[in-house]
Coordinates of C-alpha atoms in Angstrom, one line a residue:
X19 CA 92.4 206.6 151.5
X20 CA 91.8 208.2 148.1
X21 CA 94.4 210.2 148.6
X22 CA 97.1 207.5 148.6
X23 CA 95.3 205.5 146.1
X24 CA 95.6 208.2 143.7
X25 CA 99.7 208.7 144.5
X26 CA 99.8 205.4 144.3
X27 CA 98.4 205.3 141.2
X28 CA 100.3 208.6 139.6
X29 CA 103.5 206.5 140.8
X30 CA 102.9 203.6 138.6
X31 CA 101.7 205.4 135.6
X32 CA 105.0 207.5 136.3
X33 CA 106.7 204.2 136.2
X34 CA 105.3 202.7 133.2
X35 CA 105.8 205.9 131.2
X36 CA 109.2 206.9 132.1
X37 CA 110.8 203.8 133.3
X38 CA 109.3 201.0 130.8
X39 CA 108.6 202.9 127.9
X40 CA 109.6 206.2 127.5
X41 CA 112.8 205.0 129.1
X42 CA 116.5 206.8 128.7
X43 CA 117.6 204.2 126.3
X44 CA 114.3 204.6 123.8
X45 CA 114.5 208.0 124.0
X46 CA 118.3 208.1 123.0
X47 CA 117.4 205.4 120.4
X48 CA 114.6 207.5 119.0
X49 CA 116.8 210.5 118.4
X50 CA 119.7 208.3 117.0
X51 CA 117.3 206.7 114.5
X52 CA 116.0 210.9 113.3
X53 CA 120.3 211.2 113.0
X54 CA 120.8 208.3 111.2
X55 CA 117.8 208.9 108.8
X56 CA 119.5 212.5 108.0
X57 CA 122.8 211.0 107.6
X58 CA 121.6 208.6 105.1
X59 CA 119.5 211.5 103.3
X60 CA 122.9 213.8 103.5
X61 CA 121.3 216.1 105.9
X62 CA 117.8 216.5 103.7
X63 CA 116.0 218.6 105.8
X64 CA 118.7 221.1 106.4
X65 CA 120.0 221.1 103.0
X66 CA 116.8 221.5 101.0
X67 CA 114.6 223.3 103.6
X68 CA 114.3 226.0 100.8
X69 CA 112.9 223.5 98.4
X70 CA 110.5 221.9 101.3
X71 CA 109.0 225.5 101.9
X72 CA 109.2 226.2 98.1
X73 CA 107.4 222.7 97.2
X74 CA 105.3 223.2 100.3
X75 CA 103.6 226.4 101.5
X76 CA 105.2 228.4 99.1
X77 CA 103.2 226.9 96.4
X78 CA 99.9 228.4 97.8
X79 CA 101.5 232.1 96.7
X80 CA 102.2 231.4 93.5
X81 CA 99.5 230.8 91.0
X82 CA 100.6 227.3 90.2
X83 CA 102.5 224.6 91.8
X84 CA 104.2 221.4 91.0
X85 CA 102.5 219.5 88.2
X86 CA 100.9 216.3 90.1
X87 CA 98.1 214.3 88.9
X88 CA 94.8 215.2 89.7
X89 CA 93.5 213.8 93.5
X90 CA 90.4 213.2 95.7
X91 CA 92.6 214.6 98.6
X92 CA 95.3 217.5 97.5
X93 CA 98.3 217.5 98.9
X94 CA 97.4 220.8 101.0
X95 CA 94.1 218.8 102.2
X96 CA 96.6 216.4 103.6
X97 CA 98.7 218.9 105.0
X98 CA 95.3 220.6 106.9
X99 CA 94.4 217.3 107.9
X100 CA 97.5 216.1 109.2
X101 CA 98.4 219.3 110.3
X102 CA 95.1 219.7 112.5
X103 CA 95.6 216.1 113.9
X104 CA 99.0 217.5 115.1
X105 CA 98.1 221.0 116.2
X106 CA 96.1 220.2 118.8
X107 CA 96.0 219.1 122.3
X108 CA 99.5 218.5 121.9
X109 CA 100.6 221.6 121.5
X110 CA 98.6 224.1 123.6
X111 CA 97.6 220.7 126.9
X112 CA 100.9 218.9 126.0
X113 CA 103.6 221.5 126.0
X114 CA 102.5 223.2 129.2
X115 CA 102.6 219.9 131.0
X116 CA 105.7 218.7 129.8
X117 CA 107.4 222.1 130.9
X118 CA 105.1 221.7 134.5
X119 CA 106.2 218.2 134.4
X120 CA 110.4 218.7 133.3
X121 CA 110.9 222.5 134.0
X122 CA 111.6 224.9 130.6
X123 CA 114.9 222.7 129.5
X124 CA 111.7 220.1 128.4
X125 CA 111.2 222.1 125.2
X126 CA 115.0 222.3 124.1
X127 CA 114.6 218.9 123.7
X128 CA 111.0 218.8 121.7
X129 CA 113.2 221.1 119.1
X130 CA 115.9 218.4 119.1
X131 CA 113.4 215.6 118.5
X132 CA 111.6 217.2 116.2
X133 CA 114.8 218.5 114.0
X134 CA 115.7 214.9 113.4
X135 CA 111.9 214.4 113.3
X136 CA 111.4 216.0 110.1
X137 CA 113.5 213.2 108.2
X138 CA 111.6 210.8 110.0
X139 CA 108.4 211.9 109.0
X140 CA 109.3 212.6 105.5
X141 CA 110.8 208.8 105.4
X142 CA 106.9 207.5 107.1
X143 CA 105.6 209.6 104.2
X144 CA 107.6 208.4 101.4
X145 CA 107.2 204.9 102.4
X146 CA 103.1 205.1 102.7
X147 CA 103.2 206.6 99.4
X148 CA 105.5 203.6 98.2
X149 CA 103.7 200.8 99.8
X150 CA 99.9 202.0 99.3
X151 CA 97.3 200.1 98.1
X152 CA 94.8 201.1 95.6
X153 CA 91.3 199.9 95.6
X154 CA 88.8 199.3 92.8
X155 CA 87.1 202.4 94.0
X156 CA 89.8 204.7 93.1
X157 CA 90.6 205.2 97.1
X158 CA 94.1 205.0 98.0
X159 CA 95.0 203.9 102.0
X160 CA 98.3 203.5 103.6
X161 CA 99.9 203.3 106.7
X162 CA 102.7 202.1 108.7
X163 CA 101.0 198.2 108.6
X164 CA 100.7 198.7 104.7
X165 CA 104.6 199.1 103.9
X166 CA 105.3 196.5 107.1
X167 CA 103.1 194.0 104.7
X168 CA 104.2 195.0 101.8
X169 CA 108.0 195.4 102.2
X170 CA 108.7 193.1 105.0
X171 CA 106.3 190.0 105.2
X172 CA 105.6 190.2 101.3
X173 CA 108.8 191.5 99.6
X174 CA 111.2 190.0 102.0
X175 CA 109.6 187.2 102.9
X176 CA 109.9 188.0 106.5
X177 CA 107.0 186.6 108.5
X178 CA 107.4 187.3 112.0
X179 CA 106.9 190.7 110.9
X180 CA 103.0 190.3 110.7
X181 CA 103.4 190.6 114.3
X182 CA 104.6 194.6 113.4
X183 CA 101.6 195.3 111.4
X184 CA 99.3 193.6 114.1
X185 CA 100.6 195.3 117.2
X186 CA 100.7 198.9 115.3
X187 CA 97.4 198.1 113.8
X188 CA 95.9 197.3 117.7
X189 CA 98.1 200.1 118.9
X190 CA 96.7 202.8 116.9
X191 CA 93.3 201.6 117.3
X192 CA 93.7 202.3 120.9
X193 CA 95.6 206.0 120.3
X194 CA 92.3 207.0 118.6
X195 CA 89.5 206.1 121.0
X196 CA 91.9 207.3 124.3
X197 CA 92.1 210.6 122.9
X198 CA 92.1 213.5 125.3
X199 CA 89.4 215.9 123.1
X200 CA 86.6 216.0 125.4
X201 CA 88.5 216.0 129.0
X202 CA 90.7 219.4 127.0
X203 CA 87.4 221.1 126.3
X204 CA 86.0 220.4 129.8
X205 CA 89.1 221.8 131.4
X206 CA 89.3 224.7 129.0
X207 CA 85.7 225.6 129.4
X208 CA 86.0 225.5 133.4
X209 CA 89.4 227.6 133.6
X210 CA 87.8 230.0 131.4
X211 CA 84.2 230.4 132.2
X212 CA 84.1 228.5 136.1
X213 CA 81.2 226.5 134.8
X214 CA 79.8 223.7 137.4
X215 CA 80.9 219.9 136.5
X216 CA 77.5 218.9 134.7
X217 CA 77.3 222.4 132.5
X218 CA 81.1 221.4 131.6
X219 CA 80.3 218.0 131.0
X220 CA 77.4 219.2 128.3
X221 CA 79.4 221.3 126.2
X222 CA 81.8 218.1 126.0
X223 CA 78.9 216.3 124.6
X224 CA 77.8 218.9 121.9
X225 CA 81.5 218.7 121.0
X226 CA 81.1 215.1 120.5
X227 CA 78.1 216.0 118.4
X228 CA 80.2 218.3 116.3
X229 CA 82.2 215.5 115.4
X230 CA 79.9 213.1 114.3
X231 CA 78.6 216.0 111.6
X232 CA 81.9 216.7 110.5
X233 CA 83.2 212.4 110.3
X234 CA 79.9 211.4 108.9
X235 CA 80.5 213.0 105.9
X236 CA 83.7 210.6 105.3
X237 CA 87.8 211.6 104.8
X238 CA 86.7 214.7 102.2
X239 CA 84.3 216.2 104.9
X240 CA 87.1 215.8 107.4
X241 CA 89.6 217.2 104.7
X242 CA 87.1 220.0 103.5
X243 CA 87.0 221.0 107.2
X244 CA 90.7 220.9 108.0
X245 CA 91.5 222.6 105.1
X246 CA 89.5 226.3 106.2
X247 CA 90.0 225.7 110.1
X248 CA 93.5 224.9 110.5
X249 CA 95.3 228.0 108.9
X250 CA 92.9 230.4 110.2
X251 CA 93.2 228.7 113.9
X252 CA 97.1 228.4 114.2
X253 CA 97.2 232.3 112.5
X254 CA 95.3 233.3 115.5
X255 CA 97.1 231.6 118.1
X256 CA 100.3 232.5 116.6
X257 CA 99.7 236.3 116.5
X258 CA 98.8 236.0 120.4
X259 CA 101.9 234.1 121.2
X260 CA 104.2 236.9 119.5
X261 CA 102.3 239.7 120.9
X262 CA 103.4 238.1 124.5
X263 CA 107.2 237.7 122.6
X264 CA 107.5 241.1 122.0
X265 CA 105.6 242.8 124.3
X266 CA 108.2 242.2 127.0
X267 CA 112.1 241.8 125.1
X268 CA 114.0 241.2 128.4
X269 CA 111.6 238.3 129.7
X270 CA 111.7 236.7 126.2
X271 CA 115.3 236.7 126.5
X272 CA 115.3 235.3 129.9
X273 CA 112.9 232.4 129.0
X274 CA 115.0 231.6 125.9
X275 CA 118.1 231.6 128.3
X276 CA 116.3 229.3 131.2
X277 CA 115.0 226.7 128.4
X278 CA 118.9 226.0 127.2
X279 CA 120.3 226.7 131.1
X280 CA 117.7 224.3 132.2
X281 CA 117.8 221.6 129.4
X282 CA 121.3 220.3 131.2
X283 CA 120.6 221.8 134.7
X284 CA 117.2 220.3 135.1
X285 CA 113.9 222.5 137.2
X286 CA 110.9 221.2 137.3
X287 CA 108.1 223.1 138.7
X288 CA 105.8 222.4 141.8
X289 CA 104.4 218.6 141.1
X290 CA 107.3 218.3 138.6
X291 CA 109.6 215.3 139.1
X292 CA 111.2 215.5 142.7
X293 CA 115.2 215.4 141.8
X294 CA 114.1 215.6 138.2
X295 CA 117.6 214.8 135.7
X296 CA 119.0 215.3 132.3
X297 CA 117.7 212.4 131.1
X298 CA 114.4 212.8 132.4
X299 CA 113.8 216.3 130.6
X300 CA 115.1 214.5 127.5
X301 CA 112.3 211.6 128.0
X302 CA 109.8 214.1 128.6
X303 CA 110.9 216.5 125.8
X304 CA 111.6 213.5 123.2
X305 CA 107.7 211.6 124.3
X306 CA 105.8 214.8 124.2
X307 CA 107.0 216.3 121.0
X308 CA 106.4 212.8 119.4
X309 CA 103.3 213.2 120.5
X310 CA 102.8 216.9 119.4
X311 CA 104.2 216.1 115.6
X312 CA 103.0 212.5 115.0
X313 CA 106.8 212.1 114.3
X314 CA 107.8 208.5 114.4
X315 CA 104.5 207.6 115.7
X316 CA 102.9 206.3 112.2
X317 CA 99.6 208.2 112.1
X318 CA 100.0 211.5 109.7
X319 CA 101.3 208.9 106.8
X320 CA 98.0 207.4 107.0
X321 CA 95.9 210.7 105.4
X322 CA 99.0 211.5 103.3
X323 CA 98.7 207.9 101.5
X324 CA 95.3 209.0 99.8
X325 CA 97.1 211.8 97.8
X326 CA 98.0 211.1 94.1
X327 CA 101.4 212.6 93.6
X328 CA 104.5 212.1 90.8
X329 CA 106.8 211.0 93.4
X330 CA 106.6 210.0 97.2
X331 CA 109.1 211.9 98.2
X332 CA 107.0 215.1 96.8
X333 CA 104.2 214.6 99.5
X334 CA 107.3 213.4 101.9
X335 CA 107.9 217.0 102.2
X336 CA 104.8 217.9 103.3
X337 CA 105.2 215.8 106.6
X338 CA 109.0 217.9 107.0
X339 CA 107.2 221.3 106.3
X340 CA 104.2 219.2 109.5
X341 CA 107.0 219.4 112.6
X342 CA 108.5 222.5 111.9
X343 CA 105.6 224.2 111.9
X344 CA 104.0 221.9 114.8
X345 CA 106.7 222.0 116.9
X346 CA 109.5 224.7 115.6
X347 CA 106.5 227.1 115.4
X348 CA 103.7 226.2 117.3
X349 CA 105.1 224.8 120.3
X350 CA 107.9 227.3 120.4
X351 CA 105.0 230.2 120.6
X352 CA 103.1 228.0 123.7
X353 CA 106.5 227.1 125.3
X354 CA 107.4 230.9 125.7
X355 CA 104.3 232.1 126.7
X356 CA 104.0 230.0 130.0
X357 CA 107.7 230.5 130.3
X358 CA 107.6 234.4 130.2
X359 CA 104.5 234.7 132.7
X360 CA 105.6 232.1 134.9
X361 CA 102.5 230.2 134.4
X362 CA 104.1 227.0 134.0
X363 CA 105.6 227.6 137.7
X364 CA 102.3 226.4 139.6
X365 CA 102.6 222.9 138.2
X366 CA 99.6 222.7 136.6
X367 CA 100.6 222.2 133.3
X368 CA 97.6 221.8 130.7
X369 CA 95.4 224.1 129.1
X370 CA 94.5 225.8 131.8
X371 CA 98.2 227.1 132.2
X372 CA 98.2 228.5 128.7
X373 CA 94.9 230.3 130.1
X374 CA 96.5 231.6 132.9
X375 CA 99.5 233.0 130.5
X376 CA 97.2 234.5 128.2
X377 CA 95.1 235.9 131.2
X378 CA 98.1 237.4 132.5
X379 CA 98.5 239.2 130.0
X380 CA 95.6 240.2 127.9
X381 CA 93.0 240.2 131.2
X382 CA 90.0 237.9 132.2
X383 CA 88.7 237.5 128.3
X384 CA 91.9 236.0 127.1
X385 CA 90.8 232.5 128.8
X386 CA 87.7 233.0 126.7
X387 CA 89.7 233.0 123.7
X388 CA 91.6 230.1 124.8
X389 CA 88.5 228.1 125.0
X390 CA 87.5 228.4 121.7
X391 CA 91.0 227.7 120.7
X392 CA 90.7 224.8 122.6
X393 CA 87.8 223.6 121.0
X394 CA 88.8 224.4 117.2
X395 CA 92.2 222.5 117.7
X396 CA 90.2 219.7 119.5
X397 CA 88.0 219.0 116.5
X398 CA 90.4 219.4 113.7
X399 CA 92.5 216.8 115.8
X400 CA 89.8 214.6 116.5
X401 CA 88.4 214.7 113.5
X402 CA 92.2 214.0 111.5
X403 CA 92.7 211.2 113.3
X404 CA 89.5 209.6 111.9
X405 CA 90.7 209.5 108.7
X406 CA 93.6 207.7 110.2
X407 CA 91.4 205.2 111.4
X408 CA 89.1 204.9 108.7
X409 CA 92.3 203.4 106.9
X410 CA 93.3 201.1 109.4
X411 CA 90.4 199.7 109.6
X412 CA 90.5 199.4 105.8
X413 CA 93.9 197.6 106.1
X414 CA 92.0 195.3 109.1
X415 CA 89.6 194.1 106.1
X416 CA 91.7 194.2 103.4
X417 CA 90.4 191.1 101.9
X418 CA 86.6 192.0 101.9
X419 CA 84.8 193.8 98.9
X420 CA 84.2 197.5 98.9
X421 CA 80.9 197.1 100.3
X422 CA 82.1 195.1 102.8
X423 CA 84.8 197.8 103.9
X424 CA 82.3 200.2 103.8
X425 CA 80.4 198.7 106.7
X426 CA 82.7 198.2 109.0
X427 CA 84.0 202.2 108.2
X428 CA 80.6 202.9 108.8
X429 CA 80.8 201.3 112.2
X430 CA 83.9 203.1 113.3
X431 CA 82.1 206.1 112.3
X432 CA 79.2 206.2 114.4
X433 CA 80.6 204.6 117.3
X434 CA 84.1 205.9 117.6
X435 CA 83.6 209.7 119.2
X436 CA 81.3 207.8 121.7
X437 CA 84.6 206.2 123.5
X438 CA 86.8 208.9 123.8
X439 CA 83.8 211.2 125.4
X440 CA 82.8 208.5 128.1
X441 CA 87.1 208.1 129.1
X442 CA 87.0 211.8 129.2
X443 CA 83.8 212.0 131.7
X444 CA 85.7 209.3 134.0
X445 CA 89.1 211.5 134.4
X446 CA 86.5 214.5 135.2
X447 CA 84.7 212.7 137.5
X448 CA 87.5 211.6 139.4
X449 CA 89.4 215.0 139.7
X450 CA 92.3 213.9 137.0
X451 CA 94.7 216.5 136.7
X452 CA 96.2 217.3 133.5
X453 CA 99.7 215.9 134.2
X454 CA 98.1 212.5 135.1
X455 CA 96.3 212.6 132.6
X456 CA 98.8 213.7 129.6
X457 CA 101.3 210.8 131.4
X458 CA 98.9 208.4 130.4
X459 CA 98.8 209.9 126.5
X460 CA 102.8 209.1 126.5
X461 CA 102.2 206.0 127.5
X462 CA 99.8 205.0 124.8
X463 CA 101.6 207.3 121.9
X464 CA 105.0 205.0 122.5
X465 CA 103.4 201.8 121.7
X466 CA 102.7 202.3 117.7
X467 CA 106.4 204.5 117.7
X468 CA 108.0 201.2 119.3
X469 CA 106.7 199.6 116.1
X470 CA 107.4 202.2 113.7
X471 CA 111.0 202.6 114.7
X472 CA 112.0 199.2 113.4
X473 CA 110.3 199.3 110.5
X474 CA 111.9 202.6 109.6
X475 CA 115.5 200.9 110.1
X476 CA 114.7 197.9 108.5
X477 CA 113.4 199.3 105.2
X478 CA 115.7 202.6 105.7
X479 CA 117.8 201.9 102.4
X480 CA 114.6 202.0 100.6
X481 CA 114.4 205.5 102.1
X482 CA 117.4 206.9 101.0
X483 CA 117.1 205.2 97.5
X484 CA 113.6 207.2 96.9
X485 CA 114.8 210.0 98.6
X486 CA 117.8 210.4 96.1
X487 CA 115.9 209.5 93.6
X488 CA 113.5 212.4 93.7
X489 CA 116.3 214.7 94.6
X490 CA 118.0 213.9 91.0
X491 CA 114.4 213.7 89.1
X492 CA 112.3 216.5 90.2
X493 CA 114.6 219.0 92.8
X494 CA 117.3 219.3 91.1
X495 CA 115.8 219.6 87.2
X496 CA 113.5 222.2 88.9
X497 CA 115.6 224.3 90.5
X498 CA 117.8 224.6 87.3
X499 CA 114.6 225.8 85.7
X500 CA 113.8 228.3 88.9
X501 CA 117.5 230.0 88.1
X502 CA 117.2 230.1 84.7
X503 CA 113.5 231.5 84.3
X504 CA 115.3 234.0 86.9
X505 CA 118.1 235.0 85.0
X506 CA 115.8 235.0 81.6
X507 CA 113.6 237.7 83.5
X508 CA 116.9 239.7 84.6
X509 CA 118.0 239.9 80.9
X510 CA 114.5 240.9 79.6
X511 CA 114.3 243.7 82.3
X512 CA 118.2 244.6 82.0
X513 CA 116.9 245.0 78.2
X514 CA 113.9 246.9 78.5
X515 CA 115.6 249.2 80.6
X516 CA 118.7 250.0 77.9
X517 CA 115.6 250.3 75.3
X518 CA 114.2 252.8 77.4

C-alpha cells in the first residue's frame, strides 16, 4: 500500500514539476529571454568576458582594484556570499540527479542555460543595484520586489504589478525554509560513514546549530564566513574533480562525447524518465542549473544590493563571473565525475552518487571527504540565503522604523534554520530518495523565476540603457588606460634596455 502511494505520489510531483511548471514552453521561454537579454547587451558576456574576469577575480591579484566607495559588504563579500548560496547542494545533490533523472545530455543543457544565464544575472544585478533602497541606518537592501515597486507599480504607475512583488516576496519566503541542507548532510553522512537513522539525524541537528552561530551574528557574520570558506571549499573540490579528468583521458573524452550525443538522443539512467525526450532533458537541464546558479530566480541580487559601488553594472559583473564559475566550472567538474565512473548509471542521483564517483576512484575515504564537502557547501548555502531573507523581510516592513525591522529580522533569525531541519527529518523518516526529493526543489525554485522573468522583460530597456552606459563610462575609459600604461611600460623597458 505504501508502495503505490509513494508512486503515486512521485507521479504527481513529476507532473507538477515537468508538466505545469517546468514545462517545454517555460523552459524554451526561459532560454529565449537569456538570448534576448544578450542581444540587447550586443552579446555582453561574450564580448567583455575579459573585462568581467579583469573587474572580477582578477582584481584580487593585483594590489588594487577599481576605485568604488567604501562598503559594509565588498563586492568580493558579495561574491562569497552569493557564490556559497549557489555552490551548494545544487551542484554536488542537484547535478547528479538531474543526470540520474535525464541521462548525461542533462548537463549540455545546464551550460546552455547558464551561458544566456550570465546576462540574466548581470541584468537582476544591475537592476537591484538601480532600484535599492537605503535606510537611515546606512543599510542598503534590494531585491527582485524592490525594482518591481520601484520601476513598475511606482515609476510606471502600473498597479497590478504589486501582485509581482507579493507572489516573489511569498515565493522566496518559501525557497528559504524548504531548503534541502539538513536532508544533504544526513544522506552524505550515511553514504559515507553507514551511520544508523538517529546518529544521522544528530549530526543534522548540530548542523542546524552551526547555523544559528554563524546567522546570529547578522549579514557581515554570514559575509565574514562566506568570504574564507567558499574559495578554499570549491579549490578543494575542484582539484578532485580534475584529478578524476585527467587521470583517465579516453573516458573523459567519452563522457564529453555521451553528454552532446545524448543532449538530442536522450538516456536516462535506471529510475530516469521511462521514454525520456529532447525536451525533457532540456526541462531538466534548464530547472536544475537555475537552481544551481540562482540565474533568473531573483535571490543572489538580494546580497549584491547591500554593496556600495560607482555603477550597477560594476557589481552586475560579479553575478556574470557567479554562473560561470557555478555552473561552467563547478558543475562541469561534478557532471564528469559521475559520468566517467558511471556512478550516475544506478539512478540514484544525489550526493551519494558523487560519493560513489569519488569512492571509485580515490577508495573508501573519498566518501569521507565528500561529507565534509557536503557539509561546508551546505552551510555557506544556508547561511547565504539568510541574508536573502533578511532583506525580504526588510522589504515585507518597509514602512516600520529601524527598530521595528529589526524585530521582525530578529525573528526570522532564530526561528528560520528550525523549519528547514524538521522538513528534512520528514523526507528521512519516510525513505525519500534524492530524486524525489530534488523534484520537489524544481518545483519550488520555478515559482519566484516565473515572477522574475517578466519583470526582467518589462523593465529590459532599462537594462540595456545601464548596461551601455557603464560600458562607455567605466570599460571602455579603462581599458584605454590598461593599453596605454602597457605600452608606457614597453617604451620605458625598450629604453632601459638601449641605455644599457
Amino acid at each position: 500500500m505504501e508502495a503505490t502511494v509513494a508512486k503515486q505520489v512521485e507521479a504527481a510531483l513529476e507532473y507538477i514539476a515537468w508538466t505545469v511548471l517546468w514545462n517545454k514552453y517555460f523552459a524554451v521561454m526561459f532560454l529565449l529571454l537569456g538570448l534576448y537579454l544578450t542581444i540587447g547587451t550586443r552579446f555582453f558576456q561574450f564580448r567583455r568576458f575579459g573585462d568581467i574576469f579583469y573587474n572580477t577575480l582578477g582584481g584580487l591579484f593585483r594590489k588594487k582594484g577599481p576605485n568604488v566607495p567604501d562598503s559594509k559588504v565588498t563586492s568580493f563579500g558579495a561574491f562569497a556570499t552569493a557564490l556559497g548560496g549557489t555552490v551548494g547542494n545544487g551542484n554536488i545533490a542537484g547535478v547528479a540527479s538531474a543526470i540520474a533523472i535525464g541521462g548525461p545530455g542533462a548537463l549540455f543543457w545546464m551550460w546552455m542555460a547558464a551561458i544566456v544565464g550570465m546576462i540574466t544575472k548581470m541584468s537582476e544585478i544591475v537592476l537591484a543595484q538601480q532600484y535599492k533602497q537605503r535606510y537611515e541606518d546606512g543599510t542598503s537592501y534590494g531585491s527582485a520586489a524592490f525594482y518591481i515597486h520601484k520601476a513598475l507599480v511606482e515609476g510606471k504607475g502600473w498597479k497590478w504589478c504589486k501582485i509581482l512583488s507579493m507572489l516573489f516576496t511569498v515565493t522566496m519566503i518559501g525557497s528559504f525554509y524548504f531548503a534541502p541542507g539538513p536532508y544533504t548532510i544526513v544522506e552524505a553522512l550515511q553514504s559515507a560513514f553507514k551511520l544508523p537513522g538517529s546518529v544521522a539525524i544528530m549530526c543534522a541537528v548540530a548542523y542546524t546549530g552551526v547555523c544559528y552561530v554563524i546567522v546570529l551574528g547578522g549579514i557581515p557574520r554570514i559575509v565574514k564566513f562566506a568570504e574564507r570558506a567558499v574559495p578554499t571549499m570549491v579549490l578543494c573540490y575542484l582539484a578532485a574533480g580534475i584529478f578524476i579528468i585527467i587521470k583517465d583521458i579516453p573516458a573523459t573524452a567519452a563522457a564529453i562525447k555521451s553528454i552532446f550525443y545524448y543532449a538530442f538522443q536522450p538516456y536516462a539512467a535506471v529510475g530516469g524518465f521511462a521514454g525520456v525526450t529532447v525536451m525533457k532533458v532540456v526541462q531538466v537541464g534548464v530547472a536544475r542549473s537555475v537552481y544551481s546558479n540562482e540565474a533568473g530566480w531573483g535571490s543572489s541580487p538580494i546580497i549584491h544590493a547591500a554593496v556600495d559601488v560607482d555603477h550597477p553594472g560594476r557589481q552586475g559583473l560579479w553575478g556574470a563571473m557567479e554562473v560561470f564559475m557555478d555552473t561552467m566550472v563547478v558543475c562541469t567538474i561534478t557532471g564528469l565525475m559521475v559520468i566517467i565512473t558511471g556512478a550516475w548509471q544506478t539512478g540514484r542521483g544525489g550526493a551519494g552518487s558523487v560519493g560513489e564517483a569519488l569512492g571509485i576512484v580515490f577508495g573508501g575515504y573519498a566518501p569521507h571527504a565528500l561529507a565534509f564537502f557536503m557539509i561546508i557547501f551546505s552551510l555557506t548555502t544556508t547561511t547565504g540565503w539568510f541574508s536573502y531573507l533578511e532583506s525580504i523581510i526588510v522589504y515585507c516592513v518597509s514602512d516600520k522604523t529601524h527598530e521595528q525591522r529589526m524585530k521582525y529580522v530578529k525573528f526570522v533569525r532564530y526561528t528560520g534554520p528550525m523549519v528547514p531541519l524538521c522538513v528534512s527529518m520528514f523526507f528521512f523518516y519516510h525513505g525519500t530518495v534524492p530524486s524525489i526529493v530534488w523534484m520537489m526543489l524544481d518545483i519550488q525554485s520555478a515559482l519566484p523565476v516565473y515572477v522574475n522573468v517578466i519583470a526582467l522583460t518589462l523593465l529590459s530597456p532599462v537594462i540595456f540603457k545601464l548596461v551601455r552606459e557603464f560600458e562607455d563610462k567605466f570599460l571602455d575609459p579603462e581599458k584605454a588606460a590598461r593599453k596605454a600604461l602597457a605600452l608606457n611600460k614597453a617604451k620605458n623597458t625598450a629604453e632601459e634596455d638601449a641605455v644599457k
